[in-house]
Amino acid sequence: MLEISNNVTLAEWEIELNAIRSQGSGGQRVNKVATAIHLRFDIKRSSLPNVYKERLLKLSDSRITSDGVVIIKSQSHRTQDMNKQEALERLKELILSAMVVQKKRRPTKPTKSSQRKRMDSKTKKGATKSLRGKVNL
């Protein structure tokens, strides 16, 4: 059972975990042991509240397929258990990140004083640059 928040949990039957062989160079055990984990989670069939489902499906994340299935591959650790824990943690982070509401940006204007100061500094810099080439003897 994966606990997302105080009142939202996922049952074990909702998350499909498969052990696969890790990619990349390895040592003597490379072709014998399946330590990487392939996690599949179907958003539409899950017991998540509808708000969670809608926001997850609206996310533009490469880990979410067009069918609404989350696919996470974890292979950074040497043991299967640690990779399993990492995959479950990444699923939890993905679900929680979908629930974060971005603060609406209010467009602002620069003040008259700041505009005036900017223009004064530009004219001052332009005047000093034009005097650099001229030498009075």
Coordinates of N, CA and C in Angstrom, one line a residue:
M1 N 0.8 -1.2 0.0 CA 0.0 0.0 0.0 C 0.9 1.2 0.0
L2 N 0.6 2.2 -0.9 CA 1.4 3.4 -1.0 C 0.5 4.6 -0.5
E3 N 1.0 5.3 0.5 CA 0.3 6.4 1.1 C 0.7 7.7 0.4
I4 N -0.3 8.3 -0.3 CA 0.0 9.6 -1.0 C -0.1 10.7 0.0
S5 N -1.2 10.8 0.7 CA -1.5 11.8 1.7 C -2.2 11.2 2.8
N6 N -2.7 12.0 3.7 CA -3.4 11.5 4.9 C -4.7 10.7 4.6
N7 N -5.4 11.1 3.5 CA -6.6 10.4 3.2 C -6.6 9.7 1.8
V8 N -5.5 9.7 1.1 CA -5.4 9.1 -0.2 C -4.3 8.0 -0.2
T9 N -4.7 6.8 -0.5 CA -3.7 5.7 -0.6 C -4.0 4.9 -1.8
L10 N -2.9 4.2 -2.3 CA -3.1 3.3 -3.4 C -2.9 1.9 -3.0
A11 N -3.7 1.0 -3.4 CA -3.6 -0.4 -3.1 C -2.5 -1.1 -3.9
E12 N -2.0 -2.2 -3.5 CA -1.0 -2.9 -4.2 C -1.4 -3.4 -5.6
W13 N -2.7 -3.7 -5.8 CA -3.1 -4.3 -7.0 C -3.1 -3.2 -8.1
E14 N -3.1 -1.9 -7.7 CA -3.1 -0.8 -8.7 C -1.8 -0.6 -9.4
I15 N -0.7 -1.0 -8.7 CA 0.7 -0.7 -9.2 C 1.3 -2.0 -9.6
E16 N 1.7 -2.1 -10.9 CA 2.3 -3.3 -11.4 C 3.8 -3.1 -11.5
L17 N 4.6 -3.9 -10.8 CA 6.0 -3.9 -10.7 C 6.6 -5.1 -11.3
N18 N 7.5 -4.9 -12.3 CA 8.2 -6.0 -13.0 C 9.7 -5.8 -12.8
A19 N 10.4 -6.8 -12.5 CA 11.9 -6.8 -12.4 C 12.5 -7.1 -13.8
I20 N 13.4 -6.2 -14.2 CA 14.1 -6.4 -15.5 C 15.5 -6.2 -15.3
R21 N 16.3 -6.5 -16.3 CA 17.8 -6.4 -16.3 C 18.1 -4.9 -16.5
S22 N 19.1 -4.4 -15.7 CA 19.5 -3.0 -15.9 C 20.3 -2.8 -17.2
Q23 N 20.3 -1.6 -17.7 CA 21.1 -1.3 -18.9 C 22.4 -0.8 -18.5
G24 N 23.3 -0.7 -19.4 CA 24.6 -0.1 -19.2 C 25.6 -1.2 -18.9
S25 N 26.9 -0.7 -18.7 CA 27.9 -1.6 -18.4 C 27.8 -2.1 -16.9
G26 N 28.3 -3.3 -16.7 CA 28.1 -3.9 -15.4 C 29.3 -4.8 -15.0
G27 N 29.2 -5.5 -14.0 CA 30.2 -6.4 -13.6 C 30.0 -7.8 -13.9
Q28 N 30.3 -8.7 -13.0 CA 30.2 -10.1 -13.3 C 28.7 -10.6 -13.3
R29 N 27.8 -9.9 -12.6 CA 26.5 -10.3 -12.4 C 25.5 -9.7 -13.5
V30 N 26.1 -9.0 -14.5 CA 25.3 -8.1 -15.4 C 24.2 -8.9 -16.1
N31 N 24.5 -10.1 -16.6 CA 23.6 -10.9 -17.4 C 22.8 -11.9 -16.6
K32 N 22.9 -11.9 -15.3 CA 22.3 -12.9 -14.5 C 21.2 -12.4 -13.6
V33 N 21.3 -11.2 -13.2 CA 20.4 -10.7 -12.1 C 19.5 -9.5 -12.7
A34 N 18.2 -9.6 -12.4 CA 17.3 -8.5 -12.8 C 17.1 -7.6 -11.6
T35 N 17.8 -6.5 -11.6 CA 17.7 -5.6 -10.4 C 16.9 -4.3 -10.7
A36 N 16.7 -4.0 -12.0 CA 15.9 -2.8 -12.3 C 14.4 -3.1 -12.2
I37 N 13.7 -2.0 -11.9 CA 12.2 -2.1 -11.7 C 11.5 -1.3 -12.7
H38 N 10.5 -1.9 -13.3 CA 9.6 -1.2 -14.3 C 8.2 -1.1 -13.7
L39 N 7.8 0.1 -13.3 CA 6.6 0.4 -12.6 C 5.5 0.9 -13.7
R40 N 4.3 0.3 -13.6 CA 3.2 0.7 -14.5 C 2.0 1.0 -13.6
F41 N 1.4 2.2 -13.8 CA 0.3 2.6 -13.0 C -0.8 3.2 -13.9
D42 N -1.9 2.6 -14.0 CA -3.0 3.0 -14.8 C -3.9 4.1 -14.1
I43 N -3.8 5.3 -14.5 CA -4.5 6.4 -13.8 C -6.0 6.2 -13.9
K44 N -6.5 5.8 -15.1 CA -8.0 5.8 -15.2 C -8.6 4.6 -14.4
R45 N -7.9 3.5 -14.2 CA -8.5 2.4 -13.5 C -8.2 2.5 -12.0
S46 N -7.4 3.5 -11.5 CA -7.0 3.6 -10.1 C -8.2 4.1 -9.2
S47 N -7.9 3.9 -7.9 CA -8.9 4.4 -7.0 C -8.7 5.8 -6.5
L48 N -7.9 6.5 -7.2 CA -7.6 7.9 -6.9 C -8.9 8.8 -7.0
P49 N -9.0 9.8 -6.2 CA -10.1 10.7 -6.4 C -10.1 11.4 -7.8
N50 N -11.3 11.7 -8.3 CA -11.3 12.3 -9.6 C -10.5 13.5 -9.9
V51 N -10.3 14.3 -8.9 CA -9.5 15.5 -9.0 C -8.0 15.1 -9.3
Y52 N -7.5 14.1 -8.6 CA -6.2 13.7 -8.9 C -6.1 13.1 -10.3
K53 N -7.0 12.3 -10.7 CA -7.0 11.7 -12.0 C -7.0 12.8 -13.1
E54 N -7.9 13.8 -13.0 CA -7.9 14.8 -14.0 C -6.6 15.6 -14.1
R55 N -6.1 16.0 -13.0 CA -4.8 16.7 -13.0 C -3.6 15.9 -13.5
L56 N -3.6 14.6 -13.2 CA -2.5 13.8 -13.7 C -2.6 13.6 -15.2
L57 N -3.9 13.4 -15.7 CA -4.0 13.3 -17.1 C -3.7 14.5 -17.9
K58 N -3.9 15.7 -17.3 CA -3.6 17.0 -17.9 C -2.1 17.3 -18.0
L59 N -1.3 16.6 -17.1 CA 0.2 16.9 -17.1 C 0.8 16.5 -18.4
S60 N 1.7 17.3 -18.8 CA 2.5 17.0 -20.0 C 3.9 16.4 -19.6
D61 N 3.8 15.2 -19.1 CA 5.0 14.5 -18.6 C 5.3 13.3 -19.6
S62 N 6.6 13.1 -19.9 CA 6.9 12.0 -20.8 C 6.7 10.7 -20.2
R63 N 6.6 10.6 -18.9 CA 6.3 9.3 -18.2 C 4.9 8.8 -18.3
I64 N 4.0 9.7 -18.7 CA 2.5 9.4 -18.8 C 2.2 9.2 -20.3
T65 N 1.7 8.0 -20.7 CA 1.4 7.7 -22.0 C 0.0 8.3 -22.4
S66 N -0.3 8.3 -23.7 CA -1.6 8.9 -24.2 C -2.8 8.1 -23.6
D67 N -2.5 6.8 -23.2 CA -3.6 6.0 -22.7 C -3.8 6.2 -21.2
G68 N -3.0 7.1 -20.6 CA -3.1 7.4 -19.2 C -2.4 6.4 -18.3
V69 N -1.3 5.8 -18.7 CA -0.5 4.9 -17.9 C 0.8 5.5 -17.6
V70 N 1.1 5.5 -16.3 CA 2.4 6.1 -15.9 C 3.4 4.9 -15.9
I71 N 4.6 5.2 -16.6 CA 5.6 4.2 -16.7 C 6.9 4.8 -16.1
I72 N 7.4 4.2 -15.0 CA 8.6 4.6 -14.4 C 9.6 3.5 -14.3
K73 N 10.8 3.8 -14.7 CA 11.9 2.8 -14.7 C 13.0 3.2 -13.7
S74 N 13.3 2.4 -12.8 CA 14.3 2.7 -11.8 C 15.4 1.7 -11.8
Q75 N 16.6 2.1 -12.1 CA 17.8 1.2 -12.2 C 19.0 1.8 -11.6
S76 N 18.9 2.8 -10.7 CA 20.1 3.5 -10.2 C 20.8 2.8 -9.1
H77 N 20.0 1.9 -8.4 CA 20.6 1.2 -7.2 C 21.0 -0.3 -7.6
R78 N 21.8 -0.9 -6.7 CA 22.3 -2.2 -7.0 C 21.3 -3.3 -6.6
T79 N 20.4 -3.0 -5.7 CA 19.4 -4.0 -5.3 C 18.0 -3.7 -5.8
Q80 N 17.3 -4.8 -5.9 CA 15.9 -4.7 -6.4 C 15.0 -4.0 -5.5
D81 N 15.2 -4.2 -4.2 CA 14.4 -3.5 -3.2 C 14.5 -2.0 -3.2
M82 N 15.8 -1.6 -3.3 CA 16.0 -0.1 -3.3 C 15.5 0.5 -4.6
N83 N 15.6 -0.2 -5.7 CA 15.0 0.3 -6.9 C 13.5 0.4 -6.9
K84 N 12.9 -0.6 -6.2 CA 11.4 -0.6 -6.0 C 11.0 0.5 -5.1
Q85 N 11.7 0.8 -4.1 CA 11.4 1.9 -3.2 C 11.5 3.3 -3.9
E86 N 12.5 3.4 -4.8 CA 12.7 4.6 -5.5 C 11.6 4.8 -6.5
A87 N 11.2 3.8 -7.2 CA 10.1 3.9 -8.2 C 8.8 4.3 -7.5
L88 N 8.5 3.7 -6.4 CA 7.3 4.1 -5.7 C 7.4 5.5 -5.2
E89 N 8.5 5.9 -4.7 CA 8.7 7.3 -4.3 C 8.5 8.3 -5.4
R90 N 9.0 7.9 -6.6 CA 8.9 8.8 -7.8 C 7.5 8.9 -8.2
L91 N 6.7 7.8 -8.1 CA 5.3 7.8 -8.4 C 4.5 8.7 -7.5
K92 N 4.9 8.6 -6.2 CA 4.2 9.5 -5.2 C 4.5 11.0 -5.5
E93 N 5.8 11.3 -5.8 CA 6.2 12.7 -6.1 C 5.4 13.2 -7.3
L94 N 5.2 12.3 -8.3 CA 4.5 12.7 -9.5 C 3.1 13.1 -9.2
I95 N 2.4 12.2 -8.4 CA 1.0 12.4 -8.1 C 0.9 13.7 -7.2
L96 N 1.8 13.9 -6.3 CA 1.7 15.1 -5.4 C 2.1 16.4 -6.2
S97 N 2.9 16.3 -7.2 CA 3.3 17.5 -8.0 C 2.1 17.9 -8.9
A98 N 1.2 16.9 -9.2 CA 0.0 17.3 -10.0 C -1.0 18.1 -9.2
M99 N -0.9 17.9 -7.9 CA -1.9 18.6 -7.0 C -1.4 20.0 -6.6
V100 N -0.2 20.4 -6.9 CA 0.3 21.7 -6.6 C -0.3 22.7 -7.5
V101 N -0.9 23.8 -7.0 CA -1.6 24.8 -7.8 C -0.6 26.0 -7.9
Q102 N -0.3 26.3 -9.2 CA 0.6 27.5 -9.4 C -0.1 28.8 -9.0
K103 N 0.6 29.7 -8.4 CA 0.1 31.0 -8.1 C -0.1 31.8 -9.4
K104 N -1.2 32.4 -9.5 CA -1.5 33.2 -10.7 C -0.7 34.5 -10.7
R105 N 0.0 34.7 -11.8 CA 0.9 35.9 -12.0 C 0.1 37.1 -12.3
R106 N 0.3 38.2 -11.5 CA -0.3 39.4 -11.8 C 0.7 40.3 -12.6
P107 N 0.3 40.7 -13.8 CA 1.3 41.6 -14.5 C 1.4 42.9 -13.8
T108 N 2.7 43.4 -13.8 CA 3.0 44.7 -13.2 C 3.6 45.6 -14.2
K109 N 3.6 46.9 -13.8 CA 4.2 47.9 -14.7 C 5.3 48.6 -13.9
P110 N 6.4 49.0 -14.5 CA 7.4 49.7 -13.8 C 6.9 51.1 -13.4
T111 N 7.4 51.7 -12.3 CA 6.9 53.0 -11.9 C 7.5 54.1 -12.8
K112 N 6.9 55.2 -12.7 CA 7.4 56.4 -13.5 C 8.8 56.7 -13.1
S113 N 9.0 56.7 -11.8 CA 10.3 57.0 -11.3 C 11.4 56.1 -11.8
S114 N 11.1 54.8 -11.8 CA 12.1 53.8 -12.3 C 12.4 54.0 -13.8
Q115 N 11.3 54.3 -14.5 CA 11.5 54.5 -15.9 C 12.4 55.8 -16.2
R116 N 12.1 56.8 -15.4 CA 12.9 58.0 -15.6 C 14.4 57.8 -15.2
K117 N 14.6 57.1 -14.1 CA 16.0 56.7 -13.7 C 16.7 55.9 -14.7
R118 N 16.0 55.0 -15.3 CA 16.6 54.1 -16.4 C 17.0 55.0 -17.6
M119 N 16.1 55.8 -18.0 CA 16.4 56.7 -19.2 C 17.6 57.7 -18.9
D120 N 17.6 58.2 -17.6 CA 18.7 59.1 -17.3 C 20.0 58.4 -17.3
S121 N 20.1 57.2 -16.8 CA 21.3 56.4 -16.7 C 21.8 56.1 -18.1
K122 N 20.8 55.8 -19.0 CA 21.2 55.5 -20.4 C 21.8 56.7 -21.1
T123 N 21.2 57.9 -20.9 CA 21.7 59.1 -21.5 C 23.1 59.4 -21.0
K124 N 23.3 59.2 -19.7 CA 24.5 59.5 -19.0 C 25.6 58.6 -19.6
K125 N 25.3 57.3 -19.7 CA 26.3 56.3 -20.2 C 26.6 56.6 -21.7
G126 N 25.6 57.0 -22.5 CA 25.8 57.4 -23.9 C 26.7 58.6 -24.0
A127 N 26.5 59.6 -23.1 CA 27.3 60.8 -23.1 C 28.8 60.5 -22.8
T128 N 29.0 59.6 -21.8 CA 30.4 59.3 -21.4 C 31.1 58.5 -22.5
K129 N 30.4 57.6 -23.2 CA 31.0 56.8 -24.2 C 31.3 57.7 -25.4
S130 N 30.5 58.7 -25.7 CA 30.8 59.6 -26.9 C 32.0 60.5 -26.6
L131 N 32.3 60.7 -25.3 CA 33.5 61.5 -24.9 C 34.8 60.7 -24.9
R132 N 34.7 59.5 -24.9 CA 36.0 58.6 -24.8 C 36.8 58.8 -26.0
G133 N 36.3 58.9 -27.1 CA 37.1 59.0 -28.4 C 37.7 60.4 -28.6
K134 N 37.2 61.4 -27.9 CA 37.6 62.8 -28.1 C 38.6 63.1 -27.0
V135 N 39.8 63.5 -27.4 CA 40.8 63.9 -26.4 C 41.1 65.4 -26.6
N136 N 41.0 66.2 -25.5 CA 41.3 67.6 -25.6 C 42.7 67.9 -25.1
L137 N 43.6 68.5 -25.9 CA 45.0 68.8 -25.5 C 45.2 70.3 -25.5

